[in-house]
PDB file of C-alpha atoms in Angstrom:
ATOM      1  CA  MET A   1       0.000   0.000   0.000  1.00  0.00           C
ATOM      2  CA  GLN A   2       1.473   3.316  -1.062  1.00  0.00           C
ATOM      3  CA  VAL A   3       0.535   6.395   0.941  1.00  0.00           C
ATOM      4  CA  TYR A   4       1.485   9.906  -0.178  1.00  0.00           C
ATOM      5  CA  PHE A   5       3.244  11.966   2.506  1.00  0.00           C
ATOM      6  CA  SER A   6       2.507  15.695   2.349  1.00  0.00           C
ATOM      7  CA  HIS A   7       4.760  17.685   4.670  1.00  0.00           C
ATOM      8  CA  SER A   8       7.122  20.610   5.031  1.00  0.00           C
ATOM      9  CA  TYR A   9      10.792  19.751   4.734  1.00  0.00           C
ATOM     10  CA  ARG A  10      11.611  22.556   7.197  1.00  0.00           C
ATOM     11  CA  ASP A  11       9.942  20.916  10.197  1.00  0.00           C
ATOM     12  CA  VAL A  12      12.383  18.070  10.787  1.00  0.00           C
ATOM     13  CA  SER A  13      11.564  17.427  14.450  1.00  0.00           C
ATOM     14  CA  VAL A  14       7.784  17.312  13.896  1.00  0.00           C
ATOM     15  CA  ASN A  15       8.176  15.108  10.801  1.00  0.00           C
ATOM     16  CA  SER A  16      10.556  12.769  12.648  1.00  0.00           C
ATOM     17  CA  TYR A  17       8.087  12.387  15.497  1.00  0.00           C
ATOM     18  CA  PHE A  18       5.254  11.353  13.160  1.00  0.00           C
ATOM     19  CA  LEU A  19       7.454   9.263  10.842  1.00  0.00           C
ATOM     20  CA  GLU A  20       8.495   7.106  13.785  1.00  0.00           C
ATOM     21  CA  HIS A  21       4.839   6.216  14.337  1.00  0.00           C
ATOM     22  CA  PHE A  22       4.293   5.388  10.664  1.00  0.00           C
ATOM     23  CA  VAL A  23       7.365   3.137  10.683  1.00  0.00           C
ATOM     24  CA  ASN A  24       6.023   1.365  13.777  1.00  0.00           C
ATOM     25  CA  GLU A  25       2.743   0.750  11.930  1.00  0.00           C
ATOM     26  CA  ASP A  26       4.664  -0.477   8.857  1.00  0.00           C
ATOM     27  CA  LEU A  27       3.027   2.085   6.566  1.00  0.00           C
ATOM     28  CA  SER A  28       4.978   2.852   3.421  1.00  0.00           C
ATOM     29  CA  LEU A  29       5.023   6.595   2.695  1.00  0.00           C
ATOM     30  CA  LEU A  30       5.833   8.160  -0.660  1.00  0.00           C
ATOM     31  CA  ALA A  31       7.129  11.746  -0.550  1.00  0.00           C
ATOM     32  CA  ASP A  32       7.710  14.041  -3.459  1.00  0.00           C
ATOM     33  CA  GLN A  33      11.351  15.013  -3.795  1.00  0.00           C
ATOM     34  CA  LYS A  34      12.055  18.552  -2.635  1.00  0.00           C
ATOM     35  CA  THR A  35      12.551  20.895  -5.602  1.00  0.00           C
ATOM     36  CA  ASP A  36      12.188  24.584  -6.371  1.00  0.00           C
ATOM     37  CA  VAL A  37       9.535  23.727  -8.968  1.00  0.00           C
ATOM     38  CA  TRP A  38       6.154  22.395  -7.923  1.00  0.00           C
ATOM     39  CA  CYS A  39       4.664  20.008 -10.499  1.00  0.00           C
ATOM     40  CA  ILE A  40       0.909  19.596 -10.109  1.00  0.00           C
ATOM     41  CA  SER A  41       0.622  16.950 -12.824  1.00  0.00           C
ATOM     42  CA  LYS A  42       3.145  14.749 -11.003  1.00  0.00           C
ATOM     43  CA  LEU A  43       1.147  15.106  -7.793  1.00  0.00           C
ATOM     44  CA  GLU A  44      -2.075  14.281  -9.634  1.00  0.00           C
ATOM     45  CA  ARG A  45      -0.415  11.137 -11.010  1.00  0.00           C
ATOM     46  CA  TYR A  46       0.703  10.125  -7.510  1.00  0.00           C
ATOM     47  CA  LEU A  47      -2.822  10.637  -6.182  1.00  0.00           C
ATOM     48  CA  SER A  48      -4.258   8.381  -8.883  1.00  0.00           C
ATOM     49  CA  GLU A  49      -1.824   5.586  -7.976  1.00  0.00           C
ATOM     50  CA  ILE A  50      -1.942   5.645  -4.160  1.00  0.00           C
ATOM     51  CA  VAL A  51      -4.414   4.358  -1.597  1.00  0.00           C
ATOM     52  CA  GLY A  52      -3.935   7.005   1.086  1.00  0.00           C
ATOM     53  CA  PHE A  53      -2.801  10.538   1.821  1.00  0.00           C
ATOM     54  CA  VAL A  54      -1.077  11.692   5.018  1.00  0.00           C
ATOM     55  CA  SER A  55      -0.317  15.318   5.732  1.00  0.00           C
ATOM     56  CA  ILE A  56       1.620  16.992   8.526  1.00  0.00           C
ATOM     57  CA  ILE A  57       0.516  20.611   8.523  1.00  0.00           C
ATOM     58  CA  PRO A  58       2.669  22.956  10.608  1.00  0.00           C
ATOM     59  CA  ARG A  59       2.152  26.667  11.140  1.00  0.00           C
ATOM     60  CA  ARG A  60       3.549  28.984   8.443  1.00  0.00           C
ATOM     61  CA  PRO A  61       3.010  32.562   9.652  1.00  0.00           C
ATOM     62  CA  THR A  62       2.727  35.290   7.045  1.00  0.00           C
ATOM     63  CA  ALA A  63       2.177  39.035   7.295  1.00  0.00           C
ATOM     64  CA  ASP A  64      -1.508  38.456   6.427  1.00  0.00           C
ATOM     65  CA  ASP A  65      -2.031  35.389   8.610  1.00  0.00           C
ATOM     66  CA  PRO A  66       0.054  34.806  11.760  1.00  0.00           C
ATOM     67  CA  VAL A  67      -1.362  31.267  12.079  1.00  0.00           C
ATOM     68  CA  GLY A  68      -1.326  30.377   8.390  1.00  0.00           C
ATOM     69  CA  TYR A  69      -0.083  27.199   6.765  1.00  0.00           C
ATOM     70  CA  SER A  70       1.737  26.323   3.559  1.00  0.00           C
ATOM     71  CA  PRO A  71      -0.281  27.086   0.428  1.00  0.00           C
ATOM     72  CA  TYR A  72       1.463  24.132  -1.235  1.00  0.00           C
ATOM     73  CA  ILE A  73       0.241  21.735   1.436  1.00  0.00           C
ATOM     74  CA  GLY A  74      -3.209  23.318   1.105  1.00  0.00           C
ATOM     75  CA  ARG A  75      -3.146  22.647  -2.642  1.00  0.00           C
ATOM     76  CA  GLU A  76      -2.060  19.031  -2.071  1.00  0.00           C
ATOM     77  CA  LEU A  77      -4.945  18.622   0.353  1.00  0.00           C
ATOM     78  CA  ASP A  78      -7.398  20.046  -2.187  1.00  0.00           C
ATOM     79  CA  LEU A  79      -6.146  17.607  -4.829  1.00  0.00           C
ATOM     80  CA  ALA A  80      -6.449  14.678  -2.402  1.00  0.00           C
ATOM     81  CA  ARG A  81     -10.025  15.723  -1.561  1.00  0.00           C
ATOM     82  CA  ARG A  82     -10.949  15.786  -5.244  1.00  0.00           C
ATOM     83  CA  ALA A  83      -9.293  12.413  -5.808  1.00  0.00           C
ATOM     84  CA  ARG A  84     -11.343  11.037  -2.872  1.00  0.00           C
ATOM     85  CA  VAL A  85      -8.263   9.457  -1.374  1.00  0.00           C
ATOM     86  CA  THR A  86      -8.427   8.232   2.210  1.00  0.00           C
ATOM     87  CA  ARG A  87      -6.762  10.984   4.256  1.00  0.00           C
ATOM     88  CA  LEU A  88      -5.106  11.441   7.620  1.00  0.00           C
ATOM     89  CA  LEU A  89      -4.223  14.991   8.601  1.00  0.00           C
ATOM     90  CA  PHE A  90      -2.110  16.100  11.534  1.00  0.00           C
ATOM     91  CA  VAL A  91      -2.505  19.853  11.915  1.00  0.00           C
ATOM     92  CA  ASP A  92      -0.794  22.317  14.243  1.00  0.00           C
ATOM     93  CA  ASP A  93      -3.347  23.104  16.987  1.00  0.00           C
ATOM     94  CA  GLN A  94      -3.307  26.841  16.333  1.00  0.00           C
ATOM     95  CA  VAL A  95      -3.765  26.360  12.581  1.00  0.00           C
ATOM     96  CA  LEU A  96      -6.583  23.889  13.161  1.00  0.00           C
ATOM     97  CA  ASN A  97      -8.402  26.228  15.548  1.00  0.00           C
ATOM     98  CA  HIS A  98      -7.989  29.275  13.303  1.00  0.00           C
ATOM     99  CA  HIS A  99      -8.782  27.542   9.969  1.00  0.00           C
ATOM    100  CA  LYS A 100     -11.402  24.962  11.054  1.00  0.00           C
ATOM    101  CA  ASP A 101     -13.303  25.180   7.775  1.00  0.00           C
ATOM    102  CA  ASP A 102     -10.206  24.224   5.764  1.00  0.00           C
ATOM    103  CA  PHE A 103      -9.904  20.778   7.351  1.00  0.00           C
ATOM    104  CA  PRO A 104     -12.167  17.763   7.771  1.00  0.00           C
ATOM    105  CA  ASP A 105     -13.672  17.064  11.193  1.00  0.00           C
ATOM    106  CA  ASP A 106     -11.350  14.106  11.711  1.00  0.00           C
ATOM    107  CA  ALA A 107      -8.145  16.190  11.386  1.00  0.00           C
ATOM    108  CA  VAL A 108      -5.914  15.535  14.402  1.00  0.00           C
ATOM    109  CA  GLY A 109      -4.250  18.414  16.177  1.00  0.00           C
ATOM    110  CA  PHE A 110      -0.762  18.580  17.621  1.00  0.00           C
ATOM    111  CA  PRO A 111       1.125  21.215  19.612  1.00  0.00           C
ATOM    112  CA  SER A 112       4.101  22.150  17.434  1.00  0.00           C
ATOM    113  CA  ASP A 113       6.450  22.571  20.394  1.00  0.00           C
ATOM    114  CA  SER A 114       5.632  19.161  21.909  1.00  0.00           C
ATOM    115  CA  PRO A 115       3.646  16.831  19.626  1.00  0.00           C
ATOM    116  CA  ALA A 116       4.452  13.820  21.824  1.00  0.00           C
ATOM    117  CA  GLU A 117       2.135  15.330  24.434  1.00  0.00           C
ATOM    118  CA  PHE A 118      -0.736  13.689  22.504  1.00  0.00           C
ATOM    119  CA  GLU A 119       1.122  10.575  21.408  1.00  0.00           C
ATOM    120  CA  SER A 120      -1.666   8.126  22.288  1.00  0.00           C
ATOM    121  CA  ILE A 121      -4.166  10.103  20.180  1.00  0.00           C
ATOM    122  CA  HIS A 122      -1.735  10.230  17.255  1.00  0.00           C
ATOM    123  CA  ARG A 123      -0.935   6.533  17.498  1.00  0.00           C
ATOM    124  CA  GLU A 124      -4.637   5.666  17.596  1.00  0.00           C
ATOM    125  CA  ALA A 125      -5.360   7.852  14.539  1.00  0.00           C
ATOM    126  CA  ILE A 126      -2.573   6.146  12.573  1.00  0.00           C
ATOM    127  CA  GLN A 127      -3.812   2.686  13.547  1.00  0.00           C
ATOM    128  CA  LYS A 128      -7.370   3.592  12.517  1.00  0.00           C
ATOM    129  CA  PHE A 129      -6.071   4.992   9.207  1.00  0.00           C
ATOM    130  CA  ARG A 130      -4.138   1.788   8.516  1.00  0.00           C
ATOM    131  CA  THR A 131      -7.192  -0.346   9.292  1.00  0.00           C
ATOM    132  CA  THR A 132      -9.302   1.754   6.905  1.00  0.00           C
ATOM    133  CA  LEU A 133      -6.712   1.358   4.138  1.00  0.00           C
ATOM    134  CA  GLU A 134      -6.472  -2.403   4.645  1.00  0.00           C
ATOM    135  CA  THR A 135     -10.249  -2.799   4.668  1.00  0.00           C
ATOM    136  CA  ARG A 136     -10.620  -0.857   1.429  1.00  0.00           C
ATOM    137  CA  ALA A 137      -7.762  -2.786  -0.188  1.00  0.00           C
ATOM    138  CA  ARG A 138      -9.414  -6.116   0.710  1.00  0.00           C
ATOM    139  CA  ARG A 139     -12.728  -4.952  -0.772  1.00  0.00           C
ATOM    140  CA  ARG A 140     -11.029  -4.020  -4.039  1.00  0.00           C
ATOM    141  CA  ARG A 141      -9.254  -7.375  -4.293  1.00  0.00           C
ATOM    142  CA  ARG A 142     -12.394  -9.423  -3.701  1.00  0.00           C
ATOM    143  CA  PRO A 143     -13.390 -10.990  -7.026  1.00  0.00           C
ATOM    144  CA  GLU A 144     -16.811 -10.086  -8.289  1.00  0.00           C
ATOM    145  CA  LYS A 145     -19.382 -12.831  -8.404  1.00  0.00           C
ATOM    146  CA  PRO A 146     -20.188 -13.806 -11.963  1.00  0.00           C
ATOM    147  CA  THR A 147     -23.687 -12.937 -13.010  1.00  0.00           C
ATOM    148  CA  LEU A 148     -25.681 -15.833 -14.350  1.00  0.00           C
ATOM    149  CA  PRO A 149     -27.891 -15.370 -17.392  1.00  0.00           C
ATOM    150  CA  GLU A 150     -31.600 -15.291 -16.664  1.00  0.00           C
ATOM    151  CA  ARG A 151     -33.503 -18.483 -17.276  1.00  0.00           C
ATOM    152  CA  PRO A 152     -36.223 -18.335 -19.830  1.00  0.00           C
ATOM    153  CA  LYS A 153     -39.657 -18.140 -18.272  1.00  0.00           C
ATOM    154  CA  ALA A 154     -41.860 -21.172 -18.642  1.00  0.00           C
ATOM    155  CA  THR A 155     -45.007 -20.600 -20.626  1.00  0.00           C
TER     156      THR A 155
END
């Protein structure tokens, strides 16, 4: 099962914290290589080939929004929504509280200075995500029952 990993390369400590949990759950994450050019068509191709989407969404303050987040991660999230890919979002608590309408109700918050404070909640969310992916994968693999032709009606 391939899962796309949407994250900011700048937030090494937060990413490391969450990656450790994904490794423990044996989830294989696919990350786009960091480049100066953002290729939407490549991301769209990834989203058509994967079974899940994970995003770590840290705070990215701007002059207009002191609790903003990366517009690139926001775009990835929009593409994943449209692709109807199973998603798991970990969002900085302040971002989640300030931008509630941008995220689904099941987005999981984390304090950026100490994400491990909610480790049991994060671990549980990852386990639930994995179970959902496995269940959907099993449904897709199940062979369809052949349909039998109708019998002619007796007259």
